[in-house]
PDB file of C-alpha atoms in Angstrom:
ATOM      1  CA  UNK A   3     138.961 118.312  93.125  1.00 89.00           C
ATOM      2  CA  UNK A   4     137.954 119.606  96.577  1.00 91.00           C
ATOM      3  CA  UNK A   5     134.978 117.307  96.648  1.00 92.00           C
ATOM      4  CA  UNK A   6     137.126 114.320  95.817  1.00 93.00           C
ATOM      5  CA  UNK A   7     139.622 115.227  98.468  1.00 94.00           C
ATOM      6  CA  UNK A   8     137.025 115.704 101.158  1.00 95.00           C
ATOM      7  CA  UNK A   9     135.279 112.418 100.179  1.00 92.00           C
ATOM      8  CA  UNK A  10     138.700 110.702 100.519  1.00 93.00           C
ATOM      9  CA  UNK A  11     139.218 112.353 103.898  1.00 92.00           C
ATOM     10  CA  UNK A  12     135.818 111.330 105.186  1.00 90.00           C
ATOM     11  CA  UNK A  13     136.259 107.782 103.824  1.00 88.00           C
ATOM     12  CA  UNK A  14     139.626 107.397 105.432  1.00 87.00           C
ATOM     13  CA  UNK A  15     138.306 108.711 108.771  1.00 87.00           C
ATOM     14  CA  UNK A  16     135.046 106.739 108.891  1.00 83.00           C
ATOM     15  CA  UNK A  17     135.820 103.598 106.987  1.00 79.00           C
ATOM     16  CA  UNK A  18     139.018 102.604 108.668  1.00 82.00           C
ATOM     17  CA  UNK A  19     137.293 101.122 111.636  1.00 81.00           C
ATOM     18  CA  UNK A  20     136.529  97.416 112.068  1.00 83.00           C
ATOM     19  CA  UNK A  21     132.916  96.369 111.798  1.00 83.00           C
ATOM     20  CA  UNK A  22     130.918  93.436 110.506  1.00 89.00           C
ATOM     21  CA  UNK A  23     129.562  95.158 107.420  1.00 85.00           C
ATOM     22  CA  UNK A  24     132.921  96.307 106.173  1.00 82.00           C
ATOM     23  CA  UNK A  25     134.520  92.937 106.825  1.00 84.00           C
ATOM     24  CA  UNK A  26     131.725  91.152 104.893  1.00 87.00           C
ATOM     25  CA  UNK A  27     131.714  93.582 102.012  1.00 86.00           C
ATOM     26  CA  UNK A  28     135.524  93.506 101.640  1.00 84.00           C
ATOM     27  CA  UNK A  29     135.343  89.713 101.080  1.00 86.00           C
ATOM     28  CA  UNK A  30     132.309  90.001  98.725  1.00 90.00           C
ATOM     29  CA  UNK A  31     133.480  92.870  96.436  1.00 91.00           C
ATOM     30  CA  UNK A  32     134.996  90.792  93.643  1.00 90.00           C
ATOM     31  CA  UNK A  33     132.412  87.977  93.459  1.00 90.00           C
ATOM     32  CA  UNK A  34     129.551  90.509  93.507  1.00 92.00           C
ATOM     33  CA  UNK A  35     131.396  92.490  90.771  1.00 92.00           C
ATOM     34  CA  UNK A  36     131.407  89.400  88.679  1.00 90.00           C
ATOM     35  CA  UNK A  37     127.752  88.602  89.366  1.00 91.00           C
ATOM     36  CA  UNK A  38     126.195  92.057  89.003  1.00 93.00           C
ATOM     37  CA  UNK A  39     126.224  92.532  85.261  1.00 95.00           C
ATOM     38  CA  UNK A  40     124.525  89.157  84.222  1.00 93.00           C
ATOM     39  CA  UNK A  41     122.054  89.668  87.185  1.00 94.00           C
ATOM     40  CA  UNK A  42     121.334  93.209  86.087  1.00 95.00           C
ATOM     41  CA  UNK A  43     120.816  92.138  82.441  1.00 96.00           C
ATOM     42  CA  UNK A  44     118.503  89.268  83.439  1.00 94.00           C
ATOM     43  CA  UNK A  45     116.359  91.421  85.749  1.00 95.00           C
ATOM     44  CA  UNK A  46     116.145  94.352  83.391  1.00 95.00           C
ATOM     45  CA  UNK A  47     115.143  92.100  80.460  1.00 95.00           C
ATOM     46  CA  UNK A  48     112.062  91.268  82.518  1.00 93.00           C
ATOM     47  CA  UNK A  49     111.351  94.666  84.042  1.00 94.00           C
ATOM     48  CA  UNK A  50     111.954  97.172  81.171  1.00 92.00           C
ATOM     49  CA  UNK A  51     109.334  95.849  78.829  1.00 92.00           C
ATOM     50  CA  UNK A  52     106.576  96.490  81.381  1.00 91.00           C
ATOM     51  CA  UNK A  53     104.535  99.595  81.504  1.00 93.00           C
ATOM     52  CA  UNK A  54     105.373 100.953  84.915  1.00 93.00           C
ATOM     53  CA  UNK A  55     107.097 104.275  85.700  1.00 95.00           C
ATOM     54  CA  UNK A  56     110.741 104.538  84.792  1.00 94.00           C
ATOM     55  CA  UNK A  57     111.696 105.564  88.375  1.00 95.00           C
ATOM     56  CA  UNK A  58     110.023 102.411  89.738  1.00 96.00           C
ATOM     57  CA  UNK A  59     111.762 100.342  87.122  1.00 95.00           C
ATOM     58  CA  UNK A  60     115.111 101.744  88.284  1.00 95.00           C
ATOM     59  CA  UNK A  61     114.283 101.011  91.891  1.00 96.00           C
ATOM     60  CA  UNK A  62     113.197  97.426  91.254  1.00 95.00           C
ATOM     61  CA  UNK A  63     116.163  96.699  89.054  1.00 96.00           C
ATOM     62  CA  UNK A  64     118.599  98.149  91.558  1.00 96.00           C
ATOM     63  CA  UNK A  65     117.211  96.400  94.671  1.00 97.00           C
ATOM     64  CA  UNK A  66     116.650  93.014  93.033  1.00 96.00           C
ATOM     65  CA  UNK A  67     120.194  93.124  91.484  1.00 96.00           C
ATOM     66  CA  UNK A  68     121.643  93.730  94.946  1.00 95.00           C
ATOM     67  CA  UNK A  69     119.541  91.055  96.473  1.00 96.00           C
ATOM     68  CA  UNK A  70     120.368  88.495  93.722  1.00 95.00           C
ATOM     69  CA  UNK A  71     124.083  89.156  93.877  1.00 94.00           C
ATOM     70  CA  UNK A  72     124.243  88.754  97.701  1.00 94.00           C
ATOM     71  CA  UNK A  73     122.206  85.598  97.551  1.00 95.00           C
ATOM     72  CA  UNK A  74     124.394  84.276  94.796  1.00 93.00           C
ATOM     73  CA  UNK A  75     127.562  85.178  96.709  1.00 92.00           C
ATOM     74  CA  UNK A  76     126.217  83.384  99.819  1.00 93.00           C
ATOM     75  CA  UNK A  77     125.452  80.267  97.774  1.00 92.00           C
ATOM     76  CA  UNK A  78     128.943  80.288  95.947  1.00 90.00           C
ATOM     77  CA  UNK A  79     130.749  80.936  99.168  1.00 89.00           C
ATOM     78  CA  UNK A  80     129.480  77.593 100.614  1.00 90.00           C
ATOM     79  CA  UNK A  81     130.446  75.516  97.565  1.00 88.00           C
ATOM     80  CA  UNK A  82     133.957  74.096  97.976  1.00 83.00           C
ATOM     81  CA  UNK A  83     135.006  73.420  94.305  1.00 85.00           C
ATOM     82  CA  UNK A  84     134.135  76.713  92.672  1.00 87.00           C
ATOM     83  CA  UNK A  85     135.027  79.258  95.401  1.00 84.00           C
ATOM     84  CA  UNK A  86     138.454  79.731  93.858  1.00 82.00           C
ATOM     85  CA  UNK A  87     137.028  80.714  90.420  1.00 83.00           C
ATOM     86  CA  UNK A  88     135.331  83.706  92.110  1.00 82.00           C
ATOM     87  CA  UNK A  89     138.416  84.837  94.170  1.00 81.00           C
ATOM     88  CA  UNK A  90     137.190  83.518  97.471  1.00 81.00           C
ATOM     89  CA  UNK A  91     139.853  82.221  99.731  1.00 78.00           C
ATOM     90  CA  UNK A  92     139.247  79.024 101.893  1.00 65.00           C
TER      91      UNK A  92
END
């Protein structure tokens, strides 16, 4: 319980400031949440059958999922008709 309270305190202290990353990530949370599971499944279906080390598989899937989700968000954000489907305001 103390760890959770201290984490909440640090988050409230350091994440209540305005900066570009927090502004961007606040707007991108819901669309990236929607994209991450299909992206992760697609990437892992190609990576997991390979014979590389499990740690390297995890790193590859993690980083490429983040990259694919952010790129997809940037594409969707610029298309007028479907922005509303992903919770992006005009």
